[in-house]
PDB file of C-alpha atoms in Angstrom:
ATOM      1  CA  MET A 779       0.000   0.000   0.000  1.00 53.00           C
ATOM      2  CA  THR A 780       1.386   3.388  -0.981  1.00 54.00           C
ATOM      3  CA  ASN A 781       1.172   6.384   1.323  1.00 63.00           C
ATOM      4  CA  VAL A 782      -0.831   9.520   0.655  1.00 66.00           C
ATOM      5  CA  VAL A 783       1.260  12.101  -1.194  1.00 69.00           C
ATOM      6  CA  THR A 784       0.745  15.839  -0.698  1.00 71.00           C
ATOM      7  CA  PRO A 785       3.111  17.701  -3.036  1.00 67.00           C
ATOM      8  CA  ASP A 786       4.269  21.166  -2.002  1.00 68.00           C
ATOM      9  CA  LEU A 787       3.588  22.794  -5.346  1.00 68.00           C
ATOM     10  CA  ASN A 788       3.936  26.374  -4.124  1.00 71.00           C
ATOM     11  CA  ARG A 789       7.253  25.970  -2.302  1.00 79.00           C
ATOM     12  CA  GLY A 790       9.186  27.807  -5.000  1.00 69.00           C
ATOM     13  CA  LYS A 791       6.912  30.852  -4.828  1.00 70.00           C
ATOM     14  CA  ARG A 792       6.880  30.761  -1.038  1.00 83.00           C
ATOM     15  CA  ILE A 793      10.601  30.426  -0.207  1.00 78.00           C
ATOM     16  CA  GLY A 794      12.375  30.462  -3.568  1.00 77.00           C
ATOM     17  CA  LEU A 795      13.346  26.764  -3.447  1.00 80.00           C
ATOM     18  CA  ASP A 796      11.446  24.236  -5.510  1.00 81.00           C
ATOM     19  CA  GLU A 797      10.298  20.942  -4.030  1.00 83.00           C
ATOM     20  CA  ALA A 798      12.815  18.100  -3.960  1.00 89.00           C
ATOM     21  CA  ILE A 799      12.305  14.424  -3.232  1.00 87.00           C
ATOM     22  CA  LEU A 800      14.628  12.482  -0.909  1.00 92.00           C
ATOM     23  CA  CYS A 801      14.594   9.056  -2.525  1.00 88.00           C
ATOM     24  CA  ASP A 802      16.645   6.706  -0.358  1.00 89.00           C
ATOM     25  CA  SER A 803      14.138   6.678   2.521  1.00 83.00           C
ATOM     26  CA  LYS A 804      11.233   5.617   0.314  1.00 87.00           C
ATOM     27  CA  SER A 805      10.100   2.247  -0.975  1.00 86.00           C
ATOM     28  CA  GLY A 806      10.188   1.627  -4.704  1.00 85.00           C
ATOM     29  CA  ALA A 807       6.386   1.634  -4.801  1.00 87.00           C
ATOM     30  CA  ASP A 808       6.073   4.932  -2.938  1.00 87.00           C
ATOM     31  CA  LEU A 809       8.754   6.570  -5.068  1.00 88.00           C
ATOM     32  CA  ALA A 810       7.126   5.411  -8.306  1.00 88.00           C
ATOM     33  CA  HIS A 811       3.759   6.664  -7.038  1.00 89.00           C
ATOM     34  CA  ILE A 812       5.167  10.125  -6.233  1.00 87.00           C
ATOM     35  CA  LEU A 813       6.959  10.461  -9.557  1.00 89.00           C
ATOM     36  CA  LYS A 814       3.994   9.164 -11.552  1.00 87.00           C
ATOM     37  CA  GLY A 815       1.878  11.980 -10.116  1.00 84.00           C
ATOM     38  CA  ALA A 816       4.569  14.546 -10.897  1.00 84.00           C
ATOM     39  CA  VAL A 817       4.822  13.348 -14.514  1.00 85.00           C
ATOM     40  CA  GLU A 818       1.045  13.487 -14.939  1.00 82.00           C
ATOM     41  CA  GLU A 819       0.895  16.999 -13.470  1.00 83.00           C
ATOM     42  CA  ASP A 820       3.975  18.138 -15.423  1.00 83.00           C
ATOM     43  CA  HIS A 821       5.580  19.118 -12.123  1.00 85.00           C
ATOM     44  CA  PRO A 822       9.401  19.211 -12.335  1.00 88.00           C
ATOM     45  CA  LEU A 823      11.296  17.735  -9.387  1.00 90.00           C
ATOM     46  CA  LEU A 824      14.842  17.434  -8.119  1.00 94.00           C
ATOM     47  CA  LEU A 825      15.483  13.892  -6.916  1.00 94.00           C
ATOM     48  CA  THR A 826      18.206  13.445  -4.281  1.00 94.00           C
ATOM     49  CA  ARG A 827      19.898  10.301  -2.941  1.00 95.00           C
ATOM     50  CA  LEU A 828      18.561   8.315  -5.872  1.00 92.00           C
ATOM     51  CA  SER A 829      20.687   5.176  -6.091  1.00 90.00           C
ATOM     52  CA  GLY A 830      21.414   3.540  -9.413  1.00 90.00           C
ATOM     53  CA  GLU A 831      19.400   0.516  -8.307  1.00 91.00           C
ATOM     54  CA  SER A 832      16.376   2.663  -7.440  1.00 90.00           C
ATOM     55  CA  PHE A 833      16.650   4.538 -10.720  1.00 90.00           C
ATOM     56  CA  GLU A 834      16.812   1.344 -12.750  1.00 90.00           C
ATOM     57  CA  GLY A 835      13.827  -0.005 -10.816  1.00 88.00           C
ATOM     58  CA  LEU A 836      11.552   2.846 -11.868  1.00 89.00           C
ATOM     59  CA  PRO A 837       8.839   2.111 -14.449  1.00 89.00           C
ATOM     60  CA  GLU A 838      10.070   2.866 -17.947  1.00 90.00           C
ATOM     61  CA  ASN A 839       7.493   5.616 -18.552  1.00 89.00           C
ATOM     62  CA  ILE A 840       8.896   7.464 -15.507  1.00 90.00           C
ATOM     63  CA  LYS A 841      12.572   6.654 -16.027  1.00 90.00           C
ATOM     64  CA  LYS A 842      12.552   8.159 -19.512  1.00 90.00           C
ATOM     65  CA  ASN A 843      11.581  11.504 -17.948  1.00 90.00           C
ATOM     66  CA  VAL A 844      14.524  11.505 -15.500  1.00 92.00           C
ATOM     67  CA  GLU A 845      17.959  12.908 -16.349  1.00 92.00           C
ATOM     68  CA  TYR A 846      20.082  10.858 -13.950  1.00 94.00           C
ATOM     69  CA  ASP A 847      23.597  11.539 -12.638  1.00 94.00           C
ATOM     70  CA  SER A 848      25.171   8.556 -10.905  1.00 94.00           C
ATOM     71  CA  GLU A 849      28.045  10.415  -9.198  1.00 95.00           C
ATOM     72  CA  SER A 850      25.770  12.736  -7.256  1.00 95.00           C
ATOM     73  CA  ARG A 851      22.861  10.276  -7.126  1.00 95.00           C
ATOM     74  CA  THR A 852      20.512  13.003  -8.317  1.00 95.00           C
ATOM     75  CA  GLY A 853      17.877  13.130 -11.016  1.00 94.00           C
ATOM     76  CA  PHE A 854      16.026  15.894 -12.818  1.00 94.00           C
ATOM     77  CA  LEU A 855      12.424  14.887 -13.440  1.00 92.00           C
ATOM     78  CA  GLY A 856      10.854  16.886 -16.244  1.00 86.00           C
ATOM     79  CA  ARG A 857      11.963  20.249 -17.521  1.00 86.00           C
ATOM     80  CA  VAL A 858      14.921  22.126 -16.060  1.00 87.00           C
ATOM     81  CA  ARG A 859      15.213  25.890 -15.778  1.00 89.00           C
ATOM     82  CA  THR A 860      17.282  27.819 -18.285  1.00 89.00           C
ATOM     83  CA  LEU A 861      20.847  28.200 -17.045  1.00 91.00           C
ATOM     84  CA  ASN A 862      21.959  31.606 -15.789  1.00 89.00           C
ATOM     85  CA  ASP A 863      25.502  31.823 -17.138  1.00 84.00           C
ATOM     86  CA  ASN A 864      26.536  34.620 -14.727  1.00 92.00           C
ATOM     87  CA  THR A 865      28.272  32.243 -12.332  1.00 95.00           C
ATOM     88  CA  LEU A 866      28.311  33.422  -8.708  1.00 96.00           C
ATOM     89  CA  VAL A 867      29.130  30.164  -6.898  1.00 97.00           C
ATOM     90  CA  ALA A 868      32.429  28.308  -6.608  1.00 98.00           C
ATOM     91  CA  ILE A 869      32.548  24.777  -5.192  1.00 98.00           C
ATOM     92  CA  VAL A 870      35.855  23.752  -3.623  1.00 97.00           C
ATOM     93  CA  THR A 871      36.743  20.201  -2.596  1.00 96.00           C
ATOM     94  CA  ALA A 872      39.557  19.075  -0.329  1.00 93.00           C
ATOM     95  CA  GLY A 873      40.039  15.846  -2.291  1.00 93.00           C
ATOM     96  CA  THR A 874      38.500  13.717  -5.007  1.00 94.00           C
ATOM     97  CA  SER A 875      36.792  11.597  -2.325  1.00 94.00           C
ATOM     98  CA  ASP A 876      34.547  14.607  -1.680  1.00 96.00           C
ATOM     99  CA  ASN A 877      33.417  14.903  -5.294  1.00 96.00           C
ATOM    100  CA  SER A 878      30.069  13.125  -4.987  1.00 96.00           C
ATOM    101  CA  VAL A 879      28.876  15.544  -2.294  1.00 97.00           C
ATOM    102  CA  ALA A 880      30.189  18.526  -4.249  1.00 97.00           C
ATOM    103  CA  ARG A 881      28.402  17.233  -7.329  1.00 98.00           C
ATOM    104  CA  GLU A 882      25.142  17.045  -5.384  1.00 97.00           C
ATOM    105  CA  ALA A 883      25.529  20.731  -4.527  1.00 98.00           C
ATOM    106  CA  ALA A 884      26.282  21.608  -8.149  1.00 97.00           C
ATOM    107  CA  ARG A 885      23.279  19.649  -9.411  1.00 97.00           C
ATOM    108  CA  THR A 886      21.009  21.333  -6.862  1.00 97.00           C
ATOM    109  CA  LEU A 887      22.132  24.683  -8.208  1.00 96.00           C
ATOM    110  CA  ARG A 888      21.789  23.567 -11.817  1.00 96.00           C
ATOM    111  CA  HIS A 889      18.218  22.378 -11.278  1.00 94.00           C
ATOM    112  CA  ALA A 890      17.373  25.884 -10.092  1.00 93.00           C
ATOM    113  CA  GLY A 891      19.036  27.431 -13.140  1.00 93.00           C
ATOM    114  CA  GLU A 892      22.263  28.499 -11.424  1.00 94.00           C
ATOM    115  CA  SER A 893      25.690  27.605 -12.773  1.00 95.00           C
ATOM    116  CA  SER A 894      28.739  26.894 -10.625  1.00 97.00           C
ATOM    117  CA  VAL A 895      32.439  26.341 -11.134  1.00 97.00           C
ATOM    118  CA  SER A 896      34.415  23.545  -9.488  1.00 96.00           C
ATOM    119  CA  PHE A 897      37.860  23.751  -7.886  1.00 97.00           C
ATOM    120  CA  ASP A 898      38.810  20.185  -7.049  1.00 95.00           C
ATOM    121  CA  ASP A 899      41.499  18.670  -4.841  1.00 94.00           C
ATOM    122  CA  LEU A 900      42.636  21.797  -2.967  1.00 94.00           C
ATOM    123  CA  GLY A 901      43.244  20.092   0.378  1.00 92.00           C
ATOM    124  CA  VAL A 902      45.548  21.722   2.925  1.00 92.00           C
ATOM    125  CA  ALA A 903      48.175  18.976   2.609  1.00 91.00           C
ATOM    126  CA  GLY A 904      49.281  20.954  -0.454  1.00 92.00           C
ATOM    127  CA  LEU A 905      48.616  24.513   0.657  1.00 92.00           C
ATOM    128  CA  TRP A 906      50.149  25.948  -2.513  1.00 94.00           C
ATOM    129  CA  ARG A 907      47.132  24.647  -4.462  1.00 94.00           C
ATOM    130  CA  ILE A 908      44.762  26.907  -2.547  1.00 93.00           C
ATOM    131  CA  LEU A 909      47.061  29.893  -2.744  1.00 94.00           C
ATOM    132  CA  ALA A 910      47.412  29.439  -6.509  1.00 95.00           C
ATOM    133  CA  LYS A 911      43.621  29.744  -6.852  1.00 95.00           C
ATOM    134  CA  GLU A 912      43.056  32.444  -4.234  1.00 96.00           C
ATOM    135  CA  SER A 913      42.751  35.420  -6.578  1.00 95.00           C
ATOM    136  CA  GLU A 914      40.253  33.586  -8.783  1.00 96.00           C
ATOM    137  CA  LEU A 915      38.207  32.316  -5.835  1.00 97.00           C
ATOM    138  CA  ARG A 916      37.947  35.863  -4.450  1.00 96.00           C
ATOM    139  CA  THR A 917      35.756  36.814  -7.423  1.00 96.00           C
ATOM    140  CA  TYR A 918      32.872  34.558  -6.309  1.00 97.00           C
ATOM    141  CA  PRO A 919      30.401  35.927  -3.734  1.00 96.00           C
ATOM    142  CA  VAL A 920      29.485  32.397  -2.579  1.00 97.00           C
ATOM    143  CA  VAL A 921      31.999  29.588  -2.020  1.00 98.00           C
ATOM    144  CA  ILE A 922      30.889  26.092  -1.019  1.00 98.00           C
ATOM    145  CA  VAL A 923      33.738  24.187   0.658  1.00 98.00           C
ATOM    146  CA  VAL A 924      33.453  20.387   0.804  1.00 98.00           C
ATOM    147  CA  ALA A 925      35.896  18.558   3.088  1.00 96.00           C
ATOM    148  CA  GLY A 926      36.175  15.522   5.328  1.00 94.00           C
ATOM    149  CA  MET A 927      38.977  14.183   7.577  1.00 93.00           C
ATOM    150  CA  ASP A 928      40.095  17.097   9.815  1.00 93.00           C
ATOM    151  CA  GLY A 929      37.986  19.736   8.014  1.00 94.00           C
ATOM    152  CA  ALA A 930      40.964  22.094   8.001  1.00 95.00           C
ATOM    153  CA  LEU A 931      40.057  23.538   4.621  1.00 96.00           C
ATOM    154  CA  PHE A 932      37.051  25.378   6.058  1.00 97.00           C
ATOM    155  CA  GLY A 933      39.148  27.713   8.197  1.00 96.00           C
ATOM    156  CA  VAL A 934      41.803  28.245   5.552  1.00 96.00           C
ATOM    157  CA  ILE A 935      39.248  29.280   2.935  1.00 96.00           C
ATOM    158  CA  GLY A 936      37.278  31.262   5.523  1.00 96.00           C
ATOM    159  CA  GLY A 937      40.412  33.173   6.478  1.00 95.00           C
ATOM    160  CA  LEU A 938      41.373  33.983   2.895  1.00 96.00           C
ATOM    161  CA  LEU A 939      38.168  34.847   1.035  1.00 96.00           C
ATOM    162  CA  PRO A 940      35.601  37.628   1.542  1.00 94.00           C
ATOM    163  CA  GLY A 941      32.543  35.827   0.168  1.00 94.00           C
ATOM    164  CA  THR A 942      29.946  33.774   2.014  1.00 96.00           C
ATOM    165  CA  ILE A 943      31.546  30.437   2.924  1.00 97.00           C
ATOM    166  CA  ILE A 944      29.284  27.386   3.151  1.00 98.00           C
ATOM    167  CA  ALA A 945      31.032  24.437   4.818  1.00 98.00           C
ATOM    168  CA  VAL A 946      29.985  20.896   3.933  1.00 98.00           C
ATOM    169  CA  PRO A 947      31.652  18.281   6.152  1.00 97.00           C
ATOM    170  CA  THR A 948      31.875  14.853   4.534  1.00 97.00           C
ATOM    171  CA  SER A 949      32.095  11.353   5.980  1.00 96.00           C
ATOM    172  CA  VAL A 950      35.506  10.843   4.355  1.00 93.00           C
ATOM    173  CA  GLY A 951      38.388   9.836   6.630  1.00 91.00           C
ATOM    174  CA  TYR A 952      39.866   7.266   8.982  1.00 94.00           C
ATOM    175  CA  GLY A 953      38.886   6.329  12.578  1.00 94.00           C
ATOM    176  CA  ALA A 954      38.956   9.606  14.478  1.00 93.00           C
ATOM    177  CA  ALA A 955      37.237  11.365  11.581  1.00 90.00           C
ATOM    178  CA  ARG A 956      34.115   9.608  12.944  1.00 94.00           C
ATOM    179  CA  ASP A 957      32.213   9.514   9.647  1.00 94.00           C
ATOM    180  CA  GLY A 958      32.306  13.296   9.306  1.00 94.00           C
ATOM    181  CA  GLU A 959      31.601  14.269  12.918  1.00 96.00           C
ATOM    182  CA  THR A 960      35.117  15.666  13.368  1.00 96.00           C
ATOM    183  CA  ALA A 961      34.865  17.827  10.244  1.00 96.00           C
ATOM    184  CA  LEU A 962      31.424  18.999  11.374  1.00 97.00           C
ATOM    185  CA  ALA A 963      32.754  19.989  14.805  1.00 96.00           C
ATOM    186  CA  VAL A 964      35.658  21.858  13.178  1.00 96.00           C
ATOM    187  CA  ALA A 965      33.266  23.756  10.890  1.00 96.00           C
ATOM    188  CA  LEU A 966      30.990  24.715  13.789  1.00 96.00           C
ATOM    189  CA  SER A 967      33.817  25.753  16.123  1.00 95.00           C
ATOM    190  CA  ASN A 968      35.996  27.437  13.527  1.00 94.00           C
ATOM    191  CA  CYS A 969      37.879  30.602  14.402  1.00 92.00           C
ATOM    192  CA  ALA A 970      37.341  31.988  10.868  1.00 94.00           C
ATOM    193  CA  PRO A 971      34.213  34.120  11.470  1.00 93.00           C
ATOM    194  CA  GLY A 972      30.919  33.797   9.665  1.00 93.00           C
ATOM    195  CA  ILE A 973      31.207  30.309   8.173  1.00 96.00           C
ATOM    196  CA  VAL A 974      27.804  28.796   7.384  1.00 96.00           C
ATOM    197  CA  THR A 975      27.695  25.040   8.065  1.00 97.00           C
ATOM    198  CA  VAL A 976      25.337  22.326   6.809  1.00 97.00           C
ATOM    199  CA  ASN A 977      25.023  18.707   7.872  1.00 97.00           C
ATOM    200  CA  ILE A 978      27.421  15.880   7.023  1.00 97.00           C
ATOM    201  CA  ASP A 979      27.407  14.939   3.310  1.00 97.00           C
ATOM    202  CA  ASN A 980      24.577  17.423   2.702  1.00 97.00           C
ATOM    203  CA  GLY A 981      25.471  18.798  -0.708  1.00 97.00           C
ATOM    204  CA  TYR A 982      21.787  19.443  -1.335  1.00 96.00           C
ATOM    205  CA  GLY A 983      21.543  21.625   1.773  1.00 96.00           C
ATOM    206  CA  ALA A 984      24.632  23.585   0.730  1.00 97.00           C
ATOM    207  CA  GLY A 985      23.142  24.178  -2.701  1.00 97.00           C
ATOM    208  CA  CYS A 986      19.898  25.398  -1.121  1.00 94.00           C
ATOM    209  CA  ALA A 987      21.769  27.739   1.226  1.00 96.00           C
ATOM    210  CA  ALA A 988      23.567  29.187  -1.790  1.00 96.00           C
ATOM    211  CA  LEU A 989      20.258  29.606  -3.633  1.00 95.00           C
ATOM    212  CA  ARG A 990      18.779  31.582  -0.760  1.00 92.00           C
ATOM    213  CA  ILE A 991      21.778  33.929  -0.876  1.00 94.00           C
ATOM    214  CA  LEU A 992      21.639  34.212  -4.657  1.00 92.00           C
ATOM    215  CA  GLY A 993      17.954  35.054  -4.484  1.00 88.00           C
ATOM    216  CA  HIS A 994      18.844  38.264  -2.652  1.00 84.00           C
ATOM    217  CA  LEU A 995      21.864  39.002  -4.839  1.00 85.00           C
ATOM    218  CA  ARG A 996      19.863  38.580  -8.039  1.00 78.00           C
ATOM    219  CA  ALA A 997      17.092  40.817  -6.709  1.00 78.00           C
ATOM    220  CA  LYS A 998      19.412  43.817  -6.312  1.00 69.00           C
TER     221      LYS A 998
END
């Protein structure tokens, strides 16, 4: 038996963020039911945490309407907004192990029509890599920083750049990294002032935080 679905069709008009569907907590039947209704109503959706197995298990008439990205485990159901090519967001990763979370943030922005630029593998173990990109990174008003292990990149970026810094701790790292809890604690207790922090592995939340900021910047 599928659950009753009450789509939040006016979310975009109300808060500036369109409805998204978290897929990995739903049964295949419930997910198919939700997406079937969205297809019939021509209601575009961002799908997050959509595993390859769940995507392949969707009915063919739904799957053909989903543009799926396996790295980020996201899908675009239906039409996507025209891309604004005035890029205001940079996404920085500490290492390639953080790429899937960074990609989720980028896809969240893209679904809303916002472009982003990626700066990968700038971890503090090679500080010269960050310094080499500093002048370019300073041109972006919003910088999403994705890092696991010790989370040291958050404070380094926060101490160098003037823009809004959104920290995304990831569950990357050995033992004492505690599946991202150490990086989260570092982000929350950082001495670089004004760092915005989202939950562990929450690229979607970082993208939404950036969209709220961009909504005000675009309105000026």
